[in-house]
Amino acid sequence: MSRTTARAWAQICKLSLATAFVFSAMPVQAQDVLITPELPFLEFDTGSEFVFIERNQDPEARIPDFFSQTSRQCPPFCVQPMSAGEGVETVGELEVLAFLEEHVAKGTGVLIDARLREWYDRGTIPGAMSLSFTTFENPDSNPFLVPVLQLLGGEQANGAWTFDDPLELTMFCNGPWCGQSHRAIENLLSVGYPPEKIRYYRGGMQGWLSVGLTVVTPAGS
């Protein structure tokens, strides 16, 4: 699959792939809470609107109650390992921002929200697309997975997958206690997706919210 086809698919499905990604010289309003000393905020063009990614400037802001809970029943809410698989890089917030700039903005990568769609609709990371972990379940018998893998750069012959030039992926879900993105990555690896092309944002929405980064509600939600 060509990069052009991948970008067209993303735009048609309104998957928020950025078409441009720039740093602004100065923020719209004076900011005291920066992302890093060198990076006050990021601004990128989704193709239909400009979106800021910045930290919440309210010094009294708190993480939402749902993400402050410490003792969810396990299973299913079990603490996840730091690694999602051999060769898969585990990343944090700054690496996710760099991924948006280096890959999502250029159409060479996809930031995947692996949660169920209902969670994505409540709020997600700017630039992320919804591709639930259920899409990747039972890869040997799941007919819905075939077009997805093709659009990510895979080719199938005689029941086997090859990935000569796949898209770069970063996958996340709700946090260190959420196994959805971990499961999706395991299934991708099982069909031969190159681990060096996958990144695991273990902190997920809990980590993103805990440092006050921008969350968006998808259009139409």
GROMACS .gro file of N, CA and C in nm, residues 13-183:
model
  513
   13CYS      N    1  -1.192   0.881   0.645
   13CYS     CA    2  -1.249   0.833   0.771
   13CYS      C    3  -1.241   0.935   0.882
   14LYS      N    4  -1.189   1.054   0.850
   14LYS     CA    5  -1.176   1.162   0.949
   14LYS      C    6  -1.099   1.114   1.071
   15LEU      N    7  -0.982   1.060   1.046
   15LEU     CA    8  -0.902   1.002   1.153
   15LEU      C    9  -0.801   1.100   1.209
   16SER      N   10  -0.815   1.228   1.176
   16SER     CA   11  -0.736   1.334   1.235
   16SER      C   12  -0.587   1.321   1.210
   17LEU      N   13  -0.546   1.274   1.092
   17LEU     CA   14  -0.405   1.281   1.057
   17LEU      C   15  -0.373   1.426   1.025
   18ALA      N   16  -0.269   1.479   1.087
   18ALA     CA   17  -0.232   1.618   1.064
   18ALA      C   18  -0.171   1.634   0.926
   19THR      N   19  -0.203   1.745   0.861
   19THR     CA   20  -0.144   1.773   0.731
   19THR      C   21  -0.030   1.873   0.742
   20ALA      N   22  -0.020   1.942   0.856
   20ALA     CA   23   0.093   2.031   0.880
   20ALA      C   24   0.116   2.037   1.029
   21PHE      N   25   0.239   2.064   1.068
   21PHE     CA   26   0.271   2.064   1.210
   21PHE      C   27   0.377   2.169   1.231
   22VAL      N   28   0.344   2.273   1.309
   22VAL     CA   29   0.437   2.384   1.323
   22VAL      C   30   0.446   2.428   1.468
   23PHE      N   31   0.557   2.488   1.503
   23PHE     CA   32   0.572   2.555   1.630
   23PHE      C   33   0.540   2.702   1.612
   24SER      N   34   0.465   2.760   1.703
   24SER     CA   35   0.437   2.902   1.698
   24SER      C   36   0.542   2.976   1.780
   25ALA      N   37   0.572   3.096   1.738
   25ALA     CA   38   0.675   3.172   1.809
   25ALA      C   39   0.629   3.209   1.949
   26MET      N   40   0.500   3.242   1.963
   26MET     CA   41   0.448   3.280   2.093
   26MET      C   42   0.308   3.222   2.108
   27PRO      N   43   0.267   3.184   2.229
   27PRO     CA   44   0.132   3.135   2.250
   27PRO      C   45   0.030   3.247   2.235
   28VAL      N   46  -0.096   3.208   2.219
   28VAL     CA   47  -0.203   3.307   2.205
   28VAL      C   48  -0.215   3.389   2.333
   29GLN      N   49  -0.199   3.327   2.448
   29GLN     CA   50  -0.201   3.396   2.576
   29GLN      C   51  -0.074   3.359   2.651
   30ALA      N   52  -0.034   3.448   2.740
   30ALA     CA   53   0.084   3.420   2.820
   30ALA      C   54   0.063   3.290   2.898
   31GLN      N   55   0.166   3.207   2.902
   31GLN     CA   56   0.156   3.078   2.967
   31GLN      C   57   0.260   3.067   3.078
   32ASP      N   58   0.217   3.012   3.190
   32ASP     CA   59   0.308   2.986   3.300
   32ASP      C   60   0.342   2.838   3.309
   33VAL      N   61   0.251   2.753   3.263
   33VAL     CA   62   0.270   2.608   3.270
   33VAL      C   63   0.310   2.560   3.131
   34LEU      N   64   0.438   2.534   3.112
   34LEU     CA   65   0.489   2.492   2.983
   34LEU      C   66   0.498   2.340   2.976
   35ILE      N   67   0.510   2.288   2.855
   35ILE     CA   68   0.532   2.145   2.839
   35ILE      C   69   0.675   2.112   2.880
   36THR      N   70   0.771   2.184   2.825
   36THR     CA   71   0.910   2.183   2.869
   36THR      C   72   0.958   2.327   2.861
   37PRO      N   73   1.073   2.359   2.919
   37PRO     CA   74   1.121   2.498   2.910
   37PRO      C   75   1.137   2.545   2.766
   38GLU      N   76   1.167   2.454   2.675
   38GLU     CA   77   1.186   2.490   2.535
   38GLU      C   78   1.059   2.478   2.453
   39LEU      N   79   0.956   2.416   2.510
   39LEU     CA   80   0.835   2.385   2.434
   39LEU      C   81   0.712   2.432   2.509
   40PRO      N   82   0.665   2.555   2.483
   40PRO     CA   83   0.547   2.604   2.554
   40PRO      C   84   0.420   2.530   2.515
   41PHE      N   85   0.407   2.498   2.388
   41PHE     CA   86   0.289   2.427   2.337
   41PHE      C   87   0.318   2.384   2.194
   42LEU      N   88   0.230   2.303   2.140
   42LEU     CA   89   0.237   2.263   2.000
   42LEU      C   90   0.108   2.304   1.931
   43GLU      N   91   0.118   2.332   1.803
   43GLU     CA   92   0.001   2.367   1.722
   43GLU      C   93   0.012   2.290   1.591
   44PHE      N   94  -0.097   2.224   1.553
   44PHE     CA   95  -0.093   2.152   1.426
   44PHE      C   96  -0.227   2.162   1.355
   45ASP      N   97  -0.222   2.138   1.226
   45ASP     CA   98  -0.338   2.152   1.139
   45ASP      C   99  -0.391   2.013   1.105
   46THR      N  100  -0.514   1.986   1.142
   46THR     CA  101  -0.574   1.855   1.113
   46THR      C  102  -0.627   1.846   0.971
   47GLY      N  103  -0.624   1.959   0.901
   47GLY     CA  104  -0.683   1.964   0.769
   47GLY      C  105  -0.813   2.041   0.767
   48SER      N  106  -0.874   2.053   0.884
   48SER     CA  107  -1.000   2.127   0.893
   48SER      C  108  -0.995   2.236   1.000
   49GLU      N  109  -0.901   2.226   1.094
   49GLU     CA  110  -0.889   2.327   1.198
   49GLU      C  111  -0.751   2.320   1.262
   50PHE      N  112  -0.713   2.429   1.324
   50PHE     CA  113  -0.590   2.431   1.400
   50PHE      C  114  -0.619   2.386   1.543
   51VAL      N  115  -0.532   2.304   1.597
   51VAL     CA  116  -0.550   2.251   1.732
   51VAL      C  117  -0.425   2.278   1.814
   52PHE      N  118  -0.443   2.328   1.933
   52PHE     CA  119  -0.333   2.345   2.026
   52PHE      C  120  -0.319   2.221   2.114
   53ILE      N  121  -0.198   2.182   2.140
   53ILE     CA  122  -0.169   2.088   2.247
   53ILE      C  123  -0.085   2.164   2.347
   54GLU      N  124  -0.140   2.182   2.464
   54GLU     CA  125  -0.072   2.257   2.569
   54GLU      C  126  -0.110   2.197   2.703
   55ARG      N  127  -0.056   2.251   2.809
   55ARG     CA  128  -0.094   2.207   2.943
   55ARG      C  129  -0.198   2.302   3.001
   56ASN      N  130  -0.282   2.248   3.085
   56ASN     CA  131  -0.384   2.328   3.151
   56ASN      C  132  -0.316   2.439   3.232
   57GLN      N  133  -0.360   2.563   3.211
   57GLN     CA  134  -0.298   2.677   3.279
   57GLN      C  135  -0.360   2.707   3.415
   58ASP      N  136  -0.464   2.635   3.453
   58ASP     CA  137  -0.530   2.656   3.582
   58ASP      C  138  -0.450   2.588   3.693
   59PRO      N  139  -0.390   2.664   3.784
   59PRO     CA  140  -0.308   2.601   3.890
   59PRO      C  141  -0.390   2.515   3.987
   60GLU      N  142  -0.522   2.528   3.982
   60GLU     CA  143  -0.608   2.448   4.069
   60GLU      C  144  -0.666   2.326   3.997
   61ALA      N  145  -0.628   2.304   3.873
   61ALA     CA  146  -0.683   2.192   3.796
   61ALA      C  147  -0.643   2.059   3.859
   62ARG      N  148  -0.733   1.962   3.848
   62ARG     CA  149  -0.709   1.829   3.904
   62ARG      C  150  -0.746   1.724   3.799
   63ILE      N  151  -0.686   1.609   3.809
   63ILE     CA  152  -0.718   1.499   3.720
   63ILE      C  153  -0.863   1.456   3.746
   64PRO      N  154  -0.939   1.419   3.642
   64PRO     CA  155  -1.078   1.376   3.663
   64PRO      C  156  -1.087   1.259   3.760
   65ASP      N  157  -1.198   1.254   3.834
   65ASP     CA  158  -1.214   1.153   3.939
   65ASP      C  159  -1.194   1.011   3.888
   66PHE      N  160  -1.246   0.983   3.767
   66PHE     CA  161  -1.235   0.846   3.717
   66PHE      C  162  -1.091   0.801   3.709
   67PHE      N  163  -1.002   0.891   3.670
   67PHE     CA  164  -0.863   0.855   3.654
   67PHE      C  165  -0.783   0.866   3.783
   68SER      N  166  -0.848   0.906   3.890
   68SER     CA  167  -0.779   0.910   4.019
   68SER      C  168  -0.805   0.786   4.103
   69GLN      N  169  -0.892   0.698   4.056
   69GLN     CA  170  -0.921   0.574   4.129
   69GLN      C  171  -0.799   0.482   4.127
   70THR      N  172  -0.769   0.421   4.241
   70THR     CA  173  -0.649   0.339   4.253
   70THR      C  174  -0.676   0.189   4.256
   71SER      N  175  -0.800   0.148   4.281
   71SER     CA  176  -0.823   0.007   4.315
   71SER      C  177  -0.937  -0.055   4.235
   72ARG      N  178  -0.923  -0.052   4.106
   72ARG     CA  179  -1.020  -0.120   4.020
   72ARG      C  180  -0.999  -0.271   4.027
   73GLN      N  181  -1.106  -0.345   4.013
   73GLN     CA  182  -1.099  -0.491   4.023
   73GLN      C  183  -1.015  -0.549   3.910
   74CYS      N  184  -0.929  -0.641   3.945
   74CYS     CA  185  -0.846  -0.712   3.847
   74CYS      C  186  -0.872  -0.862   3.858
   75PRO      N  187  -0.906  -0.930   3.744
   75PRO     CA  188  -0.929  -0.871   3.614
   75PRO      C  189  -1.064  -0.795   3.608
   76PRO      N  190  -1.082  -0.708   3.511
   76PRO     CA  191  -0.996  -0.684   3.395
   76PRO      C  192  -0.894  -0.573   3.412
   77PHE      N  193  -0.905  -0.495   3.521
   77PHE     CA  194  -0.820  -0.376   3.533
   77PHE      C  195  -0.691  -0.410   3.606
   78CYS      N  196  -0.601  -0.478   3.538
   78CYS     CA  197  -0.477  -0.526   3.598
   78CYS      C  198  -0.359  -0.439   3.555
   79VAL      N  199  -0.261  -0.426   3.643
   79VAL     CA  200  -0.142  -0.349   3.612
   79VAL      C  201  -0.067  -0.415   3.497
   80GLN      N  202  -0.034  -0.335   3.397
   80GLN     CA  203   0.029  -0.387   3.277
   80GLN      C  204   0.181  -0.380   3.286
   81PRO      N  205   0.251  -0.474   3.224
   81PRO     CA  206   0.397  -0.467   3.223
   81PRO      C  207   0.445  -0.346   3.146
   82MET      N  208   0.568  -0.306   3.174
   82MET     CA  209   0.624  -0.189   3.106
   82MET      C  210   0.644  -0.215   2.958
   83SER      N  211   0.675  -0.337   2.922
   83SER     CA  212   0.698  -0.372   2.782
   83SER      C  213   0.574  -0.439   2.724
   84ALA      N  214   0.540  -0.400   2.601
   84ALA     CA  215   0.429  -0.464   2.531
   84ALA      C  216   0.477  -0.572   2.436
   85GLY      N  217   0.605  -0.597   2.434
   85GLY     CA  218   0.660  -0.702   2.349
   85GLY      C  219   0.804  -0.671   2.313
   86GLU      N  220   0.879  -0.775   2.282
   86GLU     CA  221   1.020  -0.756   2.248
   86GLU      C  222   1.033  -0.669   2.123
   87GLY      N  223   1.112  -0.565   2.135
   87GLY     CA  224   1.134  -0.474   2.023
   87GLY      C  225   1.038  -0.358   2.016
   88VAL      N  226   0.931  -0.361   2.096
   88VAL     CA  227   0.834  -0.251   2.100
   88VAL      C  228   0.882  -0.148   2.201
   89GLU      N  229   0.890  -0.023   2.160
   89GLU     CA  230   0.936   0.084   2.247
   89GLU      C  231   0.821   0.135   2.334
   90THR      N  232   0.845   0.148   2.463
   90THR     CA  233   0.749   0.210   2.554
   90THR      C  234   0.782   0.358   2.563
   91VAL      N  235   0.682   0.443   2.544
   91VAL     CA  236   0.708   0.587   2.536
   91VAL      C  237   0.623   0.664   2.636
   92GLY      N  238   0.663   0.790   2.658
   92GLY     CA  239   0.590   0.882   2.743
   92GLY      C  240   0.530   0.996   2.664
   93GLU      N  241   0.487   1.098   2.736
   93GLU     CA  242   0.414   1.208   2.672
   93GLU      C  243   0.499   1.283   2.569
   94LEU      N  244   0.623   1.313   2.601
   94LEU     CA  245   0.706   1.388   2.508
   94LEU      C  246   0.732   1.310   2.379
   95GLU      N  247   0.745   1.179   2.394
   95GLU     CA  248   0.764   1.097   2.275
   95GLU      C  249   0.639   1.092   2.189
   96VAL      N  250   0.522   1.094   2.253
   96VAL     CA  251   0.396   1.099   2.177
   96VAL      C  252   0.387   1.230   2.100
   97LEU      N  253   0.424   1.340   2.163
   97LEU     CA  254   0.423   1.469   2.093
   97LEU      C  255   0.520   1.468   1.975
   98ALA      N  256   0.638   1.410   1.996
   98ALA     CA  257   0.734   1.400   1.886
   98ALA      C  258   0.681   1.311   1.775
   99PHE      N  259   0.609   1.206   1.810
   99PHE     CA  260   0.551   1.117   1.710
   99PHE      C  261   0.449   1.191   1.625
  100LEU      N  262   0.369   1.276   1.688
  100LEU     CA  263   0.273   1.356   1.613
  100LEU      C  264   0.344   1.444   1.510
  101GLU      N  265   0.453   1.504   1.552
  101GLU     CA  266   0.528   1.592   1.463
  101GLU      C  267   0.599   1.515   1.352
  102GLU      N  268   0.664   1.407   1.389
  102GLU     CA  269   0.753   1.338   1.295
  102GLU      C  270   0.680   1.240   1.204
  103HIS      N  271   0.565   1.188   1.248
  103HIS     CA  272   0.500   1.084   1.169
  103HIS      C  273   0.354   1.115   1.134
  104VAL      N  274   0.273   1.151   1.234
  104VAL     CA  275   0.131   1.176   1.206
  104VAL      C  276   0.116   1.294   1.111
  105ALA      N  277   0.191   1.401   1.136
  105ALA     CA  278   0.181   1.520   1.052
  105ALA      C  279   0.222   1.493   0.908
  106LYS      N  280   0.310   1.396   0.888
  106LYS     CA  281   0.363   1.367   0.755
  106LYS      C  282   0.295   1.249   0.687
  107GLY      N  283   0.198   1.188   0.755
  107GLY     CA  284   0.127   1.077   0.695
  107GLY      C  285   0.202   0.946   0.697
  108THR      N  286   0.310   0.938   0.774
  108THR     CA  287   0.388   0.814   0.781
  108THR      C  288   0.359   0.733   0.907
  109GLY      N  289   0.267   0.782   0.990
  109GLY     CA  290   0.235   0.711   1.112
  109GLY      C  291   0.096   0.743   1.162
  110VAL      N  292   0.047   0.659   1.253
  110VAL     CA  293  -0.088   0.675   1.308
  110VAL      C  294  -0.081   0.661   1.460
  111LEU      N  295  -0.140   0.757   1.529
  111LEU     CA  296  -0.159   0.747   1.674
  111LEU      C  297  -0.294   0.682   1.697
  112ILE      N  298  -0.293   0.562   1.756
  112ILE     CA  299  -0.415   0.481   1.767
  112ILE      C  300  -0.467   0.480   1.910
  113ASP      N  301  -0.590   0.525   1.926
  113ASP     CA  302  -0.663   0.511   2.052
  113ASP      C  303  -0.730   0.374   2.047
  114ALA      N  304  -0.676   0.279   2.125
  114ALA     CA  305  -0.721   0.140   2.118
  114ALA      C  306  -0.838   0.111   2.209
  115ARG      N  307  -0.895   0.213   2.272
  115ARG     CA  308  -1.011   0.192   2.358
  115ARG      C  309  -1.136   0.170   2.274
  116LEU      N  310  -1.241   0.123   2.338
  116LEU     CA  311  -1.370   0.115   2.270
  116LEU      C  312  -1.413   0.253   2.226
  117ARG      N  313  -1.490   0.261   2.119
  117ARG     CA  314  -1.528   0.388   2.059
  117ARG      C  315  -1.595   0.482   2.158
  118GLU      N  316  -1.672   0.427   2.250
  118GLU     CA  317  -1.743   0.512   2.346
  118GLU      C  318  -1.646   0.592   2.432
  119TRP      N  319  -1.529   0.534   2.459
  119TRP     CA  320  -1.428   0.606   2.537
  119TRP      C  321  -1.361   0.712   2.452
  120TYR      N  322  -1.331   0.679   2.330
  120TYR     CA  323  -1.273   0.776   2.237
  120TYR      C  324  -1.363   0.899   2.224
  121ASP      N  325  -1.495   0.873   2.215
  121ASP     CA  326  -1.590   0.983   2.198
  121ASP      C  327  -1.597   1.074   2.320
  122ARG      N  328  -1.558   1.024   2.435
  122ARG     CA  329  -1.560   1.108   2.556
  122ARG      C  330  -1.442   1.204   2.561
  123GLY      N  331  -1.339   1.176   2.486
  123GLY     CA  332  -1.221   1.262   2.484
  123GLY      C  333  -1.096   1.181   2.453
  124THR      N  334  -1.011   1.236   2.367
  124THR     CA  335  -0.892   1.164   2.327
  124THR      C  336  -0.777   1.261   2.304
  125ILE      N  337  -0.662   1.208   2.269
  125ILE     CA  338  -0.545   1.290   2.238
  125ILE      C  339  -0.562   1.352   2.099
  126PRO      N  340  -0.537   1.481   2.084
  126PRO     CA  341  -0.548   1.541   1.951
  126PRO      C  342  -0.461   1.466   1.849
  127GLY      N  343  -0.520   1.440   1.733
  127GLY     CA  344  -0.448   1.370   1.628
  127GLY      C  345  -0.464   1.219   1.631
  128ALA      N  346  -0.531   1.165   1.736
  128ALA     CA  347  -0.548   1.021   1.746
  128ALA      C  348  -0.667   0.974   1.664
  129MET      N  349  -0.660   0.850   1.617
  129MET     CA  350  -0.772   0.788   1.549
  129MET      C  351  -0.825   0.674   1.636
  130SER      N  352  -0.952   0.645   1.623
  130SER     CA  353  -1.014   0.537   1.698
  130SER      C  354  -1.002   0.406   1.622
  131LEU      N  355  -0.932   0.310   1.682
  131LEU     CA  356  -0.921   0.176   1.626
  131LEU      C  357  -0.917   0.081   1.744
  132SER      N  358  -1.035   0.038   1.785
  132SER     CA  359  -1.050  -0.039   1.909
  132SER      C  360  -0.966  -0.167   1.908
  133PHE      N  361  -0.920  -0.205   2.027
  133PHE     CA  362  -0.845  -0.330   2.043
  133PHE      C  363  -0.924  -0.450   1.992
  134THR      N  364  -1.057  -0.441   1.991
  134THR     CA  365  -1.139  -0.553   1.942
  134THR      C  366  -1.117  -0.577   1.793
  135THR      N  367  -1.073  -0.474   1.722
  135THR     CA  368  -1.043  -0.488   1.580
  135THR      C  369  -0.933  -0.591   1.556
  136PHE      N  370  -0.843  -0.605   1.653
  136PHE     CA  371  -0.725  -0.691   1.637
  136PHE      C  372  -0.740  -0.828   1.701
  137GLU      N  373  -0.855  -0.853   1.763
  137GLU     CA  374  -0.876  -0.980   1.832
  137GLU      C  375  -0.888  -1.095   1.731
  138ASN      N  376  -0.846  -1.214   1.774
  138ASN     CA  377  -0.856  -1.337   1.692
  138ASN      C  378  -0.805  -1.312   1.550
  139PRO      N  379  -0.679  -1.273   1.535
  139PRO     CA  380  -0.629  -1.233   1.403
  139PRO      C  381  -0.634  -1.343   1.298
  140ASP      N  382  -0.635  -1.469   1.338
  140ASP     CA  383  -0.638  -1.578   1.240
  140ASP      C  384  -0.775  -1.597   1.177
  141SER      N  385  -0.878  -1.547   1.244
  141SER     CA  386  -1.014  -1.571   1.194
  141SER      C  387  -1.100  -1.444   1.187
  142ASN      N  388  -1.039  -1.330   1.205
  142ASN     CA  389  -1.113  -1.204   1.210
  142ASN      C  390  -1.113  -1.138   1.072
  143PRO      N  391  -1.225  -1.144   0.998
  143PRO     CA  392  -1.226  -1.088   0.862
  143PRO      C  393  -1.215  -0.936   0.860
  144PHE      N  394  -1.252  -0.870   0.969
  144PHE     CA  395  -1.246  -0.725   0.973
  144PHE      C  396  -1.104  -0.673   0.986
  145LEU      N  397  -1.012  -0.760   1.027
  145LEU     CA  398  -0.874  -0.717   1.045
  145LEU      C  399  -0.800  -0.705   0.913
  146VAL      N  400  -0.842  -0.781   0.813
  146VAL     CA  401  -0.770  -0.783   0.685
  146VAL      C  402  -0.759  -0.644   0.622
  147PRO      N  403  -0.870  -0.570   0.603
  147PRO     CA  404  -0.856  -0.436   0.542
  147PRO      C  405  -0.778  -0.339   0.628
  148VAL      N  406  -0.785  -0.355   0.760
  148VAL     CA  407  -0.710  -0.267   0.848
  148VAL      C  408  -0.561  -0.289   0.830
  149LEU      N  409  -0.518  -0.415   0.830
  149LEU     CA  410  -0.376  -0.444   0.812
  149LEU      C  411  -0.328  -0.400   0.675
  150GLN      N  412  -0.412  -0.412   0.575
  150GLN     CA  413  -0.374  -0.366   0.441
  150GLN      C  414  -0.353  -0.215   0.439
  151LEU      N  415  -0.440  -0.142   0.507
  151LEU     CA  416  -0.429   0.002   0.511
  151LEU      C  417  -0.313   0.049   0.597
  152LEU      N  418  -0.266  -0.037   0.688
  152LEU     CA  419  -0.148  -0.005   0.768
  152LEU      C  420  -0.019  -0.042   0.697
  153GLY      N  421  -0.031  -0.106   0.581
  153GLY     CA  422   0.087  -0.136   0.502
  153GLY      C  423   0.117  -0.283   0.484
  154GLY      N  424   0.026  -0.370   0.526
  154GLY     CA  425   0.050  -0.513   0.514
  154GLY      C  426   0.000  -0.571   0.382
  155GLU      N  427   0.059  -0.682   0.342
  155GLU     CA  428   0.014  -0.757   0.226
  155GLU      C  429   0.001  -0.904   0.265
  156GLN      N  430  -0.108  -0.966   0.220
  156GLN     CA  431  -0.136  -1.104   0.257
  156GLN      C  432  -0.125  -1.194   0.134
  157ALA      N  433  -0.056  -1.306   0.152
  157ALA     CA  434  -0.044  -1.407   0.046
  157ALA      C  435  -0.040  -1.544   0.110
  158ASN      N  436  -0.130  -1.632   0.064
  158ASN     CA  437  -0.136  -1.769   0.117
  158ASN      C  438  -0.155  -1.772   0.268
  159GLY      N  439  -0.235  -1.676   0.316
  159GLY     CA  440  -0.267  -1.672   0.459
  159GLY      C  441  -0.162  -1.610   0.547
  160ALA      N  442  -0.048  -1.568   0.491
  160ALA     CA  443   0.059  -1.507   0.570
  160ALA      C  444   0.071  -1.360   0.536
  161TRP      N  445   0.110  -1.281   0.637
  161TRP     CA  446   0.124  -1.137   0.620
  161TRP      C  447   0.270  -1.099   0.605
  162THR      N  448   0.296  -1.002   0.518
  162THR     CA  449   0.427  -0.939   0.509
  162THR      C  450   0.409  -0.789   0.525
  163PHE      N  451   0.510  -0.725   0.583
  163PHE     CA  452   0.503  -0.582   0.609
  163PHE      C  453   0.635  -0.520   0.564
  164ASP      N  454   0.644  -0.489   0.436
  164ASP     CA  455   0.768  -0.436   0.381
  164ASP      C  456   0.787  -0.288   0.413
  165ASP      N  457   0.678  -0.214   0.420
  165ASP     CA  458   0.687  -0.069   0.445
  165ASP      C  459   0.564  -0.023   0.522
  166PRO      N  460   0.544  -0.074   0.643
  166PRO     CA  461   0.423  -0.041   0.717
  166PRO      C  462   0.431   0.098   0.780
  167LEU      N  463   0.316   0.148   0.819
  167LEU     CA  464   0.310   0.275   0.891
  167LEU      C  465   0.367   0.260   1.031
  168GLU      N  466   0.422   0.369   1.082
  168GLU     CA  467   0.464   0.375   1.222
  168GLU      C  468   0.338   0.387   1.309
  169LEU      N  469   0.336   0.316   1.421
  169LEU     CA  470   0.220   0.318   1.509
  169LEU      C  471   0.260   0.356   1.651
  170THR      N  472   0.176   0.435   1.716
  170THR     CA  473   0.180   0.452   1.861
  170THR      C  474   0.041   0.420   1.912
  171MET      N  475   0.033   0.334   2.014
  171MET     CA  476  -0.095   0.286   2.062
  171MET      C  477  -0.110   0.315   2.211
  172PHE      N  478  -0.232   0.352   2.250
  172PHE     CA  479  -0.258   0.383   2.391
  172PHE      C  480  -0.401   0.346   2.425
  173CYS      N  481  -0.428   0.337   2.556
  173CYS     CA  482  -0.565   0.320   2.604
  173CYS      C  483  -0.582   0.407   2.729
  174ASN      N  484  -0.637   0.355   2.837
  174ASN     CA  485  -0.671   0.441   2.950
  174ASN      C  486  -0.559   0.460   3.051
  175GLY      N  487  -0.461   0.372   3.055
  175GLY     CA  488  -0.354   0.390   3.151
  175GLY      C  489  -0.284   0.261   3.185
  176PRO      N  490  -0.195   0.263   3.284
  176PRO     CA  491  -0.115   0.144   3.321
  176PRO      C  492  -0.198   0.026   3.368
  177TRP      N  493  -0.323   0.051   3.403
  177TRP     CA  494  -0.412  -0.055   3.449
  177TRP      C  495  -0.506  -0.102   3.337
  178CYS      N  496  -0.485  -0.053   3.217
  178CYS     CA  497  -0.571  -0.086   3.101
  178CYS      C  498  -0.493  -0.173   3.005
  179GLY      N  499  -0.546  -0.290   2.973
  179GLY     CA  500  -0.475  -0.384   2.889
  179GLY      C  501  -0.516  -0.381   2.742
  180GLN      N  502  -0.596  -0.284   2.702
  180GLN     CA  503  -0.651  -0.287   2.566
  180GLN      C  504  -0.545  -0.262   2.460
  181SER      N  505  -0.464  -0.159   2.477
  181SER     CA  506  -0.359  -0.135   2.377
  181SER      C  507  -0.254  -0.245   2.381
  182HIS      N  508  -0.227  -0.298   2.499
  182HIS     CA  509  -0.132  -0.408   2.513
  182HIS      C  510  -0.180  -0.529   2.433
  183ARG      N  511  -0.308  -0.560   2.444
  183ARG     CA  512  -0.365  -0.673   2.369
  183ARG      C  513  -0.359  -0.649   2.219
   0.00000   0.00000   0.00000
